[in-house]
Amino acid sequence: MDRRSLLKILLAGLALPLPLVAQASQAVRRVRVVQEKDATRLLLDLDGPVVANSFSLESPPRLVLDLHRTVLDAPMGNLMLDGTPVQAIRSGTTPAGDLRLVLDLRQPDVRGELRTGDRNLELVLRGGPAKVVQRPSPKSGRDLLVVIDAGHGGKDPGAVGAKGEQEKLVALQIAALLAKRINAQKGYKARLTRSDDIFIPLRKRAELAQRLNADLFVSVHADAAPRLTASGASVFALSQGGASSSMARWMAERENGADAVGGGLTVKLKRDDPMVAGVLLDMSMNATISTSLDLGHQVLTRLGGVSGLHQARVEQAGFAVLKSAAVPSILVETGFISNAGDCRRLHDARHQRKVAEAIFAGIDGHFRQQPPVGSLLMALTQDSQA
Ligand SMILES: [Zn+2]
């Protein structure tokens, strides 16, 4: 006998008294616990058939499994018992030399049903008071997509200030800051209609939001007002009928003229316009506008503290760029480039960041009131309320 064999015998002798080694006729080679929908299975792999017997004990609740003339030759320290009615499994040897497994239960009234095979044994655990094991679920859900439209661009400069300042550049700067702010927020994603000084027809802008199935469309502007003294921010939503004020009508006509300036199609606001007609037929448009108005109100409230307001309520008119039937859409006039004070602030990087932050705060406030089903924001909001 070599030294290694001798060592094995000595180690075996340490693990079990020699008389039991002699008596044992079977060994458990593997122990598993499998959790199913309505049952927990304790599975034992054996060398051959064994005589086994199980019974339960009260206070504390336990299930006992005795295996006649069997030794345990399998690890049990790594069993996954989370989510099962079993708190712990202990093993020992009875005075008669049987292997005894004791299952400490988390709850009373768990029944054990024994099934034996040629080389395996199964103890099926059922019952016990229904107890839902709450595991922290990973936060998942889709990002809310906000399409941000920098007004005008390319051959359409938008409104022009006293010193030649161009609306298209200010709009792009603020839109880019807003996109950056949105992308930095968990649960949100932003797409810009343009990130360069290029011309895009109004309809194409709205179409992008529809094609991407966006949750929101925000068009950023800094227009001129008929009066040079007019200042402050305003927010507009689409109207299916007339404009809510002469200012709103004037603004919509101005904005809708962008395509004519750019040489594109002139947007007709007649009811026989195929897009308008389609939109009007779509009953969901009312809901979309109502959502746009709530969103607009949230944004307007936040902008008030940053830019001052030109209009205290969200105005409505037939803006062509807001005609995405299924996507809530607002047009934000961040200030008037025609007003000296506004124009100076609109070119100030710090003020631009504040404006972007205010618009985002309004968007976030709107979505947090009622997060869309399936969104990551919903998962995060529910968690903070729990
Ligand atoms: Zn504009």
mmCIF file of C-alpha atoms and ligand atoms in Angstrom:
data_model
loop_
_atom_site.group_PDB
_atom_site.id
_atom_site.type_symbol
_atom_site.label_atom_id
_atom_site.label_comp_id
_atom_site.label_asym_id
_atom_site.label_seq_id
_atom_site.Cartn_x
_atom_site.Cartn_y
_atom_site.Cartn_z
ATOM 1 C CA MET A 1 0.000 0.000 0.000
ATOM 2 C CA ASP A 2 1.463 3.359 -0.974
ATOM 3 C CA ARG A 3 1.359 6.417 1.231
ATOM 4 C CA ARG A 4 -1.448 8.051 -0.711
ATOM 5 C CA SER A 5 -3.820 5.085 -0.257
ATOM 6 C CA LEU A 6 -2.961 4.991 3.409
ATOM 7 C CA LEU A 7 -3.738 8.695 3.702
ATOM 8 C CA LYS A 8 -7.140 8.163 2.050
ATOM 9 C CA ILE A 9 -8.048 5.463 4.547
ATOM 10 C CA LEU A 10 -6.941 7.629 7.421
ATOM 11 C CA LEU A 11 -8.990 10.582 6.161
ATOM 12 C CA ALA A 12 -12.047 8.365 5.622
ATOM 13 C CA GLY A 13 -11.602 7.120 9.171
ATOM 14 C CA LEU A 14 -11.623 10.687 10.433
ATOM 15 C CA ALA A 15 -14.842 11.474 8.576
ATOM 16 C CA LEU A 16 -16.816 8.456 9.718
ATOM 17 C CA PRO A 17 -16.416 5.925 12.487
ATOM 18 C CA LEU A 18 -15.125 2.714 10.945
ATOM 19 C CA PRO A 19 -18.121 0.533 11.886
ATOM 20 C CA LEU A 20 -20.399 2.808 9.829
ATOM 21 C CA VAL A 21 -18.138 2.668 6.824
ATOM 22 C CA ALA A 22 -18.464 -1.039 7.011
ATOM 23 C CA GLN A 23 -22.248 -0.903 7.348
ATOM 24 C CA ALA A 24 -22.963 1.709 4.622
ATOM 25 C CA SER A 25 -23.943 0.163 1.339
ATOM 26 C CA GLN A 26 -24.797 3.309 -0.642
ATOM 27 C CA ALA A 27 -23.464 6.833 -0.954
ATOM 28 C CA VAL A 28 -25.129 10.105 -1.919
ATOM 29 C CA ARG A 29 -22.946 11.507 -4.697
ATOM 30 C CA ARG A 30 -24.786 14.715 -5.471
ATOM 31 C CA VAL A 31 -27.365 16.950 -3.780
ATOM 32 C CA ARG A 32 -29.430 19.548 -5.634
ATOM 33 C CA VAL A 33 -32.344 21.798 -4.782
ATOM 34 C CA VAL A 34 -34.610 22.818 -7.643
ATOM 35 C CA GLN A 35 -37.285 25.474 -7.178
ATOM 36 C CA GLU A 36 -40.300 25.138 -9.439
ATOM 37 C CA LYS A 37 -43.472 27.163 -9.757
ATOM 38 C CA ASP A 38 -45.456 25.215 -7.149
ATOM 39 C CA ALA A 39 -42.926 22.833 -5.611
ATOM 40 C CA THR A 40 -39.385 22.580 -4.353
ATOM 41 C CA ARG A 41 -37.426 19.427 -5.166
ATOM 42 C CA LEU A 42 -34.543 18.035 -3.166
ATOM 43 C CA LEU A 43 -32.737 15.687 -5.562
ATOM 44 C CA LEU A 44 -30.170 13.120 -4.446
ATOM 45 C CA ASP A 45 -28.001 11.110 -6.857
ATOM 46 C CA LEU A 46 -26.991 7.707 -5.442
ATOM 47 C CA ASP A 47 -24.869 4.708 -6.329
ATOM 48 C CA GLY A 48 -27.907 2.445 -6.202
ATOM 49 C CA PRO A 49 -31.337 1.998 -4.615
ATOM 50 C CA VAL A 50 -31.789 2.867 -0.961
ATOM 51 C CA VAL A 51 -34.505 2.387 1.612
ATOM 52 C CA ALA A 52 -35.627 5.844 2.704
ATOM 53 C CA ASN A 53 -38.280 7.383 4.854
ATOM 54 C CA SER A 54 -39.371 10.974 5.590
ATOM 55 C CA PHE A 55 -41.441 12.620 8.292
ATOM 56 C CA SER A 56 -42.117 16.118 9.562
ATOM 57 C CA LEU A 57 -41.555 17.752 12.938
ATOM 58 C CA GLU A 58 -43.186 20.842 14.460
ATOM 59 C CA SER A 59 -41.819 23.854 16.316
ATOM 60 C CA PRO A 60 -39.633 24.645 14.653
ATOM 61 C CA PRO A 61 -40.995 23.175 11.411
ATOM 62 C CA ARG A 62 -38.658 20.582 9.907
ATOM 63 C CA LEU A 63 -38.712 17.773 7.387
ATOM 64 C CA VAL A 64 -36.528 14.775 8.136
ATOM 65 C CA LEU A 65 -35.214 12.372 5.507
ATOM 66 C CA ASP A 66 -33.562 9.126 6.649
ATOM 67 C CA LEU A 67 -31.614 6.968 4.185
ATOM 68 C CA HIS A 68 -30.908 3.461 5.382
ATOM 69 C CA ARG A 69 -27.224 2.432 5.374
ATOM 70 C CA THR A 70 -26.116 5.414 3.335
ATOM 71 C CA VAL A 71 -23.262 7.880 3.615
ATOM 72 C CA LEU A 72 -23.097 11.423 2.352
ATOM 73 C CA ASP A 73 -20.366 11.961 -0.215
ATOM 74 C CA ALA A 74 -21.449 15.274 -1.692
ATOM 75 C CA PRO A 75 -21.057 18.913 -0.733
ATOM 76 C CA MET A 76 -24.123 20.719 0.587
ATOM 77 C CA GLY A 77 -22.654 24.099 1.425
ATOM 78 C CA ASN A 78 -23.393 25.613 -1.979
ATOM 79 C CA LEU A 79 -27.098 24.753 -2.235
ATOM 80 C CA MET A 80 -29.258 27.633 -3.452
ATOM 81 C CA LEU A 81 -32.097 27.877 -0.955
ATOM 82 C CA ASP A 82 -33.175 31.465 -1.698
ATOM 83 C CA GLY A 83 -36.821 31.556 -2.672
ATOM 84 C CA THR A 84 -37.506 28.037 -1.343
ATOM 85 C CA PRO A 85 -39.364 27.088 1.865
ATOM 86 C CA VAL A 86 -36.104 25.536 3.098
ATOM 87 C CA GLN A 87 -33.930 27.685 5.325
ATOM 88 C CA ALA A 88 -31.079 25.207 5.798
ATOM 89 C CA ILE A 89 -30.217 21.530 5.350
ATOM 90 C CA ARG A 90 -28.221 19.699 8.007
ATOM 91 C CA SER A 91 -26.843 16.185 7.790
ATOM 92 C CA GLY A 92 -25.965 13.643 10.453
ATOM 93 C CA THR A 93 -25.810 9.970 11.237
ATOM 94 C CA THR A 94 -28.444 8.215 13.348
ATOM 95 C CA PRO A 95 -27.449 5.808 16.111
ATOM 96 C CA ALA A 96 -28.572 3.026 13.753
ATOM 97 C CA GLY A 97 -26.023 4.185 11.168
ATOM 98 C CA ASP A 98 -28.464 5.802 8.717
ATOM 99 C CA LEU A 99 -27.878 9.127 6.942
ATOM 100 C CA ARG A 100 -30.276 11.724 8.268
ATOM 101 C CA LEU A 101 -30.935 14.981 6.382
ATOM 102 C CA VAL A 102 -32.861 17.602 8.339
ATOM 103 C CA LEU A 103 -34.536 20.394 6.347
ATOM 104 C CA ASP A 104 -35.188 23.439 8.515
ATOM 105 C CA LEU A 105 -38.307 25.105 7.079
ATOM 106 C CA ARG A 106 -39.108 28.809 6.914
ATOM 107 C CA GLN A 107 -42.831 28.113 7.400
ATOM 108 C CA PRO A 108 -45.117 25.386 8.844
ATOM 109 C CA ASP A 109 -47.439 23.049 6.871
ATOM 110 C CA VAL A 110 -44.933 22.104 4.198
ATOM 111 C CA ARG A 111 -45.568 18.506 3.075
ATOM 112 C CA GLY A 112 -42.815 16.272 1.792
ATOM 113 C CA GLU A 113 -43.463 13.544 -0.778
ATOM 114 C CA LEU A 114 -40.779 10.929 -1.282
ATOM 115 C CA ARG A 115 -40.027 9.373 -4.661
ATOM 116 C CA THR A 116 -37.268 6.832 -5.006
ATOM 117 C CA GLY A 117 -35.604 5.585 -8.171
ATOM 118 C CA ASP A 118 -32.825 3.098 -8.851
ATOM 119 C CA ARG A 119 -30.047 5.636 -8.536
ATOM 120 C CA ASN A 120 -31.803 8.699 -7.278
ATOM 121 C CA LEU A 121 -34.180 9.963 -4.699
ATOM 122 C CA GLU A 122 -36.478 12.952 -4.741
ATOM 123 C CA LEU A 123 -38.198 14.765 -1.906
ATOM 124 C CA VAL A 124 -40.915 17.045 -3.285
ATOM 125 C CA LEU A 125 -41.938 19.878 -0.972
ATOM 126 C CA ARG A 126 -45.364 21.439 -1.360
ATOM 127 C CA GLY A 127 -47.725 23.651 0.595
ATOM 128 C CA GLY A 128 -47.027 26.065 3.400
ATOM 129 C CA PRO A 129 -48.710 29.460 3.658
ATOM 130 C CA ALA A 130 -48.342 31.260 0.394
ATOM 131 C CA LYS A 131 -45.333 33.437 0.710
ATOM 132 C CA VAL A 132 -44.104 35.552 -2.126
ATOM 133 C CA VAL A 133 -40.385 35.877 -2.026
ATOM 134 C CA GLN A 134 -39.613 39.424 -3.063
ATOM 135 C CA ARG A 135 -36.370 39.654 -4.876
ATOM 136 C CA PRO A 136 -35.202 43.067 -5.946
ATOM 137 C CA SER A 137 -35.858 43.005 -9.673
ATOM 138 C CA PRO A 138 -33.336 44.718 -11.893
ATOM 139 C CA LYS A 139 -34.627 48.072 -13.103
ATOM 140 C CA SER A 140 -35.498 47.679 -16.717
ATOM 141 C CA GLY A 141 -37.591 49.396 -19.334
ATOM 142 C CA ARG A 142 -37.201 51.454 -22.443
ATOM 143 C CA ASP A 143 -35.746 54.927 -22.559
ATOM 144 C CA LEU A 144 -38.155 57.751 -23.331
ATOM 145 C CA LEU A 145 -37.224 59.258 -26.673
ATOM 146 C CA VAL A 146 -37.357 63.026 -27.041
ATOM 147 C CA VAL A 147 -36.845 64.437 -30.534
ATOM 148 C CA ILE A 148 -35.432 67.938 -30.289
ATOM 149 C CA ASP A 149 -35.828 70.215 -33.241
ATOM 150 C CA ALA A 150 -33.523 73.187 -33.622
ATOM 151 C CA GLY A 151 -35.687 75.667 -35.524
ATOM 152 C CA HIS A 152 -34.767 76.894 -39.002
ATOM 153 C CA GLY A 153 -31.259 76.295 -40.403
ATOM 154 C CA GLY A 154 -29.307 76.513 -43.624
ATOM 155 C CA LYS A 155 -30.773 79.020 -46.057
ATOM 156 C CA ASP A 156 -33.526 79.801 -43.528
ATOM 157 C CA PRO A 157 -31.883 81.951 -40.810
ATOM 158 C CA GLY A 158 -35.136 82.380 -38.865
ATOM 159 C CA ALA A 159 -35.511 85.727 -37.138
ATOM 160 C CA VAL A 160 -32.577 88.131 -37.286
ATOM 161 C CA GLY A 161 -31.542 90.467 -34.419
ATOM 162 C CA ALA A 162 -30.547 94.134 -34.588
ATOM 163 C CA LYS A 163 -26.882 93.273 -35.072
ATOM 164 C CA GLY A 164 -27.495 90.426 -37.471
ATOM 165 C CA GLU A 165 -27.844 87.702 -34.812
ATOM 166 C CA GLN A 166 -29.511 84.664 -36.326
ATOM 167 C CA GLU A 167 -32.271 82.611 -34.676
ATOM 168 C CA LYS A 168 -31.093 79.394 -36.367
ATOM 169 C CA LEU A 169 -27.765 79.505 -34.479
ATOM 170 C CA VAL A 170 -29.233 80.272 -31.060
ATOM 171 C CA ALA A 171 -31.862 77.569 -31.588
ATOM 172 C CA LEU A 172 -29.178 75.025 -32.480
ATOM 173 C CA GLN A 173 -27.037 75.910 -29.456
ATOM 174 C CA ILE A 174 -29.928 75.574 -26.985
ATOM 175 C CA ALA A 175 -31.255 72.429 -28.712
ATOM 176 C CA ALA A 176 -27.803 70.801 -28.481
ATOM 177 C CA LEU A 177 -27.564 71.664 -24.758
ATOM 178 C CA LEU A 178 -31.040 70.229 -24.191
ATOM 179 C CA ALA A 179 -30.098 67.002 -26.015
ATOM 180 C CA LYS A 180 -26.969 66.714 -23.885
ATOM 181 C CA ARG A 181 -28.971 67.252 -20.700
ATOM 182 C CA ILE A 182 -31.570 64.649 -21.704
ATOM 183 C CA ASN A 183 -28.957 62.069 -22.667
ATOM 184 C CA ALA A 184 -27.296 62.520 -19.273
ATOM 185 C CA GLN A 185 -30.539 61.483 -17.532
ATOM 186 C CA LYS A 186 -31.240 57.818 -16.814
ATOM 187 C CA GLY A 187 -34.383 56.708 -18.618
ATOM 188 C CA TYR A 188 -34.176 59.320 -21.384
ATOM 189 C CA LYS A 189 -32.683 59.510 -24.847
ATOM 190 C CA ALA A 190 -32.564 62.484 -27.219
ATOM 191 C CA ARG A 191 -32.357 62.832 -31.000
ATOM 192 C CA LEU A 192 -31.774 66.112 -32.804
ATOM 193 C CA THR A 193 -33.518 66.847 -36.113
ATOM 194 C CA ARG A 194 -30.368 68.707 -37.095
ATOM 195 C CA SER A 195 -26.968 69.094 -35.462
ATOM 196 C CA ASP A 196 -25.579 71.313 -38.197
ATOM 197 C CA ASP A 197 -26.557 74.498 -39.966
ATOM 198 C CA ILE A 198 -28.687 72.779 -42.596
ATOM 199 C CA PHE A 199 -32.142 73.339 -44.011
ATOM 200 C CA ILE A 200 -34.824 70.731 -43.257
ATOM 201 C CA PRO A 201 -38.475 71.180 -44.372
ATOM 202 C CA LEU A 202 -40.937 71.440 -41.464
ATOM 203 C CA ARG A 203 -42.797 68.295 -42.452
ATOM 204 C CA LYS A 204 -39.589 66.249 -42.414
ATOM 205 C CA ARG A 205 -38.980 67.319 -38.828
ATOM 206 C CA ALA A 206 -42.393 66.140 -37.674
ATOM 207 C CA GLU A 207 -42.020 62.962 -39.733
ATOM 208 C CA LEU A 208 -38.775 62.068 -37.957
ATOM 209 C CA ALA A 209 -40.549 62.123 -34.589
ATOM 210 C CA GLN A 210 -43.317 59.927 -35.993
ATOM 211 C CA ARG A 211 -40.944 57.503 -37.686
ATOM 212 C CA LEU A 212 -38.882 57.076 -34.512
ATOM 213 C CA ASN A 213 -42.089 56.651 -32.508
ATOM 214 C CA ALA A 214 -40.837 59.388 -30.197
ATOM 215 C CA ASP A 215 -42.471 60.102 -26.860
ATOM 216 C CA LEU A 216 -42.099 63.803 -27.370
ATOM 217 C CA PHE A 217 -41.177 66.449 -29.931
ATOM 218 C CA VAL A 218 -39.777 69.803 -28.838
ATOM 219 C CA SER A 219 -39.062 72.512 -31.386
ATOM 220 C CA VAL A 220 -36.695 75.218 -30.096
ATOM 221 C CA HIS A 221 -36.913 78.793 -31.374
ATOM 222 C CA ALA A 222 -36.022 82.404 -30.580
ATOM 223 C CA ASP A 223 -38.164 84.459 -32.873
ATOM 224 C CA ALA A 224 -38.820 88.104 -33.475
ATOM 225 C CA ALA A 225 -41.965 89.729 -32.123
ATOM 226 C CA PRO A 226 -44.014 92.409 -33.900
ATOM 227 C CA ARG A 227 -43.149 94.783 -31.039
ATOM 228 C CA LEU A 228 -39.459 95.218 -30.144
ATOM 229 C CA THR A 229 -40.378 95.601 -26.475
ATOM 230 C CA ALA A 230 -41.932 92.142 -26.343
ATOM 231 C CA SER A 231 -39.744 89.821 -24.257
ATOM 232 C CA GLY A 232 -39.751 86.519 -22.429
ATOM 233 C CA ALA A 233 -40.445 82.908 -23.269
ATOM 234 C CA SER A 234 -43.597 81.339 -24.637
ATOM 235 C CA VAL A 235 -44.714 77.789 -25.363
ATOM 236 C CA PHE A 236 -47.027 76.724 -28.173
ATOM 237 C CA ALA A 237 -49.004 73.611 -28.979
ATOM 238 C CA LEU A 238 -50.928 72.660 -32.105
ATOM 239 C CA SER A 239 -54.477 73.809 -32.565
ATOM 240 C CA GLN A 240 -56.901 71.904 -34.760
ATOM 241 C CA GLY A 241 -59.136 74.936 -35.056
ATOM 242 C CA GLY A 242 -58.215 78.581 -34.868
ATOM 243 C CA ALA A 243 -55.323 80.165 -33.008
ATOM 244 C CA SER A 244 -55.741 80.917 -29.297
ATOM 245 C CA SER A 245 -54.518 84.486 -29.762
ATOM 246 C CA SER A 246 -53.487 86.859 -32.517
ATOM 247 C CA MET A 247 -49.909 86.489 -31.298
ATOM 248 C CA ALA A 248 -50.140 82.687 -31.660
ATOM 249 C CA ARG A 249 -51.606 83.032 -35.168
ATOM 250 C CA TRP A 250 -48.870 85.485 -36.137
ATOM 251 C CA MET A 251 -46.186 83.173 -34.756
ATOM 252 C CA ALA A 252 -47.581 80.121 -36.553
ATOM 253 C CA GLU A 253 -47.793 81.981 -39.862
ATOM 254 C CA ARG A 254 -44.205 83.109 -39.410
ATOM 255 C CA GLU A 255 -42.938 79.649 -38.569
ATOM 256 C CA ASN A 256 -44.953 77.986 -41.289
ATOM 257 C CA GLY A 257 -43.392 80.372 -43.781
ATOM 258 C CA ALA A 258 -40.010 78.760 -43.138
ATOM 259 C CA ASP A 259 -40.521 76.247 -45.922
ATOM 260 C CA ALA A 260 -41.351 79.005 -48.409
ATOM 261 C CA VAL A 261 -38.179 80.824 -47.370
ATOM 262 C CA GLY A 262 -36.244 77.620 -47.785
ATOM 263 C CA GLY A 263 -37.769 76.975 -51.189
ATOM 264 C CA GLY A 264 -39.675 73.925 -50.032
ATOM 265 C CA LEU A 265 -43.376 73.285 -50.219
ATOM 266 C CA THR A 266 -45.576 75.993 -48.802
ATOM 267 C CA VAL A 267 -47.522 74.447 -45.993
ATOM 268 C CA LYS A 268 -51.213 74.881 -46.519
ATOM 269 C CA LEU A 269 -53.389 74.956 -43.447
ATOM 270 C CA LYS A 270 -56.572 74.201 -45.336
ATOM 271 C CA ARG A 271 -58.623 71.226 -44.276
ATOM 272 C CA ASP A 272 -58.054 69.557 -47.644
ATOM 273 C CA ASP A 273 -54.329 69.292 -46.955
ATOM 274 C CA PRO A 274 -53.773 65.490 -46.946
ATOM 275 C CA MET A 275 -51.727 65.619 -43.766
ATOM 276 C CA VAL A 276 -54.093 67.963 -41.957
ATOM 277 C CA ALA A 277 -57.093 65.937 -43.117
ATOM 278 C CA GLY A 278 -55.482 62.736 -41.874
ATOM 279 C CA VAL A 279 -54.649 64.376 -38.614
ATOM 280 C CA LEU A 280 -58.176 65.689 -38.177
ATOM 281 C CA LEU A 281 -59.630 62.254 -38.803
ATOM 282 C CA ASP A 282 -57.420 60.823 -36.140
ATOM 283 C CA MET A 283 -59.335 61.082 -32.920
ATOM 284 C CA SER A 284 -56.157 60.467 -30.967
ATOM 285 C CA MET A 285 -55.019 63.918 -32.032
ATOM 286 C CA ASN A 286 -57.173 65.431 -29.295
ATOM 287 C CA ALA A 287 -55.420 63.319 -26.696
ATOM 288 C CA THR A 288 -52.059 64.192 -28.204
ATOM 289 C CA ILE A 289 -52.841 67.908 -28.045
ATOM 290 C CA SER A 290 -54.119 67.591 -24.503
ATOM 291 C CA THR A 291 -50.854 65.884 -23.532
ATOM 292 C CA SER A 292 -48.917 68.581 -25.386
ATOM 293 C CA LEU A 293 -50.743 71.275 -23.418
ATOM 294 C CA ASP A 294 -49.889 69.642 -20.076
ATOM 295 C CA LEU A 295 -46.291 69.226 -21.136
ATOM 296 C CA GLY A 296 -46.202 72.801 -22.409
ATOM 297 C CA HIS A 297 -47.560 74.053 -19.102
ATOM 298 C CA GLN A 298 -44.850 72.193 -17.182
ATOM 299 C CA VAL A 299 -42.137 73.644 -19.423
ATOM 300 C CA LEU A 300 -43.614 77.149 -19.289
ATOM 301 C CA THR A 301 -43.713 77.080 -15.478
ATOM 302 C CA ARG A 302 -40.001 76.223 -15.306
ATOM 303 C CA LEU A 303 -39.025 78.742 -17.967
ATOM 304 C CA GLY A 304 -40.750 81.495 -16.024
ATOM 305 C CA GLY A 305 -38.012 81.517 -13.406
ATOM 306 C CA VAL A 306 -35.255 81.660 -16.023
ATOM 307 C CA SER A 307 -36.369 83.827 -18.921
ATOM 308 C CA GLY A 308 -39.498 85.570 -17.725
ATOM 309 C CA LEU A 309 -42.684 84.786 -19.617
ATOM 310 C CA HIS A 310 -44.225 86.514 -22.577
ATOM 311 C CA GLN A 311 -47.383 84.424 -22.319
ATOM 312 C CA ALA A 312 -48.561 83.001 -18.992
ATOM 313 C CA ARG A 313 -50.407 80.146 -20.679
ATOM 314 C CA VAL A 314 -49.613 77.708 -23.463
ATOM 315 C CA GLU A 315 -50.874 79.208 -26.700
ATOM 316 C CA GLN A 316 -52.240 77.206 -29.605
ATOM 317 C CA ALA A 317 -52.117 77.677 -33.354
ATOM 318 C CA GLY A 318 -51.741 75.620 -36.532
ATOM 319 C CA PHE A 319 -47.979 75.084 -36.451
ATOM 320 C CA ALA A 320 -47.000 72.754 -39.288
ATOM 321 C CA VAL A 321 -43.936 71.510 -37.411
ATOM 322 C CA LEU A 322 -46.134 70.238 -34.542
ATOM 323 C CA LYS A 323 -48.351 68.031 -36.699
ATOM 324 C CA SER A 324 -47.148 64.593 -35.620
ATOM 325 C CA ALA A 325 -50.476 62.903 -34.957
ATOM 326 C CA ALA A 326 -49.269 60.504 -32.285
ATOM 327 C CA VAL A 327 -46.377 62.422 -30.763
ATOM 328 C CA PRO A 328 -47.044 65.144 -28.184
ATOM 329 C CA SER A 329 -45.316 68.206 -29.591
ATOM 330 C CA ILE A 330 -44.513 71.676 -28.343
ATOM 331 C CA LEU A 331 -42.751 74.685 -29.772
ATOM 332 C CA VAL A 332 -40.694 76.691 -27.290
ATOM 333 C CA GLU A 333 -39.893 80.312 -28.016
ATOM 334 C CA THR A 334 -36.967 80.722 -25.640
ATOM 335 C CA GLY A 335 -37.119 84.508 -25.980
ATOM 336 C CA PHE A 336 -37.261 87.182 -28.672
ATOM 337 C CA ILE A 337 -34.165 87.826 -30.697
ATOM 338 C CA SER A 338 -35.865 91.119 -31.622
ATOM 339 C CA ASN A 339 -35.616 92.289 -28.002
ATOM 340 C CA ALA A 340 -32.186 93.682 -27.017
ATOM 341 C CA GLY A 341 -32.186 92.145 -23.504
ATOM 342 C CA ASP A 342 -33.475 88.763 -24.638
ATOM 343 C CA CYS A 343 -31.040 88.704 -27.551
ATOM 344 C CA ARG A 344 -28.063 89.331 -25.259
ATOM 345 C CA ARG A 345 -29.147 86.610 -22.815
ATOM 346 C CA LEU A 346 -29.917 84.131 -25.606
ATOM 347 C CA HIS A 347 -26.281 84.350 -26.685
ATOM 348 C CA ASP A 348 -24.960 83.825 -23.140
ATOM 349 C CA ALA A 349 -23.764 80.240 -22.608
ATOM 350 C CA ARG A 350 -24.825 80.184 -18.939
ATOM 351 C CA HIS A 351 -28.304 81.434 -19.765
ATOM 352 C CA GLN A 352 -28.574 78.887 -22.593
ATOM 353 C CA ARG A 353 -27.773 76.082 -20.114
ATOM 354 C CA LYS A 354 -30.410 77.413 -17.702
ATOM 355 C CA VAL A 355 -32.991 77.458 -20.495
ATOM 356 C CA ALA A 356 -32.089 73.878 -21.501
ATOM 357 C CA GLU A 357 -32.300 72.774 -17.861
ATOM 358 C CA ALA A 358 -35.708 74.446 -17.442
ATOM 359 C CA ILE A 359 -37.101 72.761 -20.565
ATOM 360 C CA PHE A 360 -35.781 69.407 -19.362
ATOM 361 C CA ALA A 361 -37.245 69.939 -15.870
ATOM 362 C CA GLY A 362 -40.641 70.538 -17.480
ATOM 363 C CA ILE A 363 -40.345 67.410 -19.632
ATOM 364 C CA ASP A 364 -39.267 65.319 -16.638
ATOM 365 C CA GLY A 365 -42.018 66.782 -14.451
ATOM 366 C CA HIS A 366 -44.588 65.887 -17.111
ATOM 367 C CA PHE A 367 -43.402 62.285 -17.513
ATOM 368 C CA ARG A 368 -42.987 61.670 -13.789
ATOM 369 C CA GLN A 369 -46.668 62.471 -13.227
ATOM 370 C CA GLN A 370 -47.606 59.466 -15.331
ATOM 371 C CA PRO A 371 -44.619 57.510 -16.641
ATOM 372 C CA PRO A 372 -45.394 55.621 -19.877
ATOM 373 C CA VAL A 373 -45.992 51.896 -19.349
ATOM 374 C CA GLY A 374 -42.863 49.867 -20.001
ATOM 375 C CA SER A 375 -40.510 52.799 -19.578
ATOM 376 C CA LEU A 376 -37.450 52.700 -17.373
ATOM 377 C CA LEU A 377 -38.766 55.885 -15.780
ATOM 378 C CA MET A 378 -41.841 53.938 -14.639
ATOM 379 C CA ALA A 379 -39.631 51.272 -13.025
ATOM 380 C CA LEU A 380 -37.527 53.931 -11.319
ATOM 381 C CA THR A 381 -40.544 55.975 -10.183
ATOM 382 C CA GLN A 382 -42.366 52.956 -8.749
ATOM 383 C CA ASP A 383 -39.252 51.989 -6.856
ATOM 384 C CA SER A 384 -38.903 55.405 -5.263
ATOM 385 C CA GLN A 385 -42.566 55.273 -4.201
ATOM 386 C CA ALA A 386 -42.303 51.777 -2.703
HETATM 387 ZN ZN ZN B 1 -38.502 80.266 -35.254
#
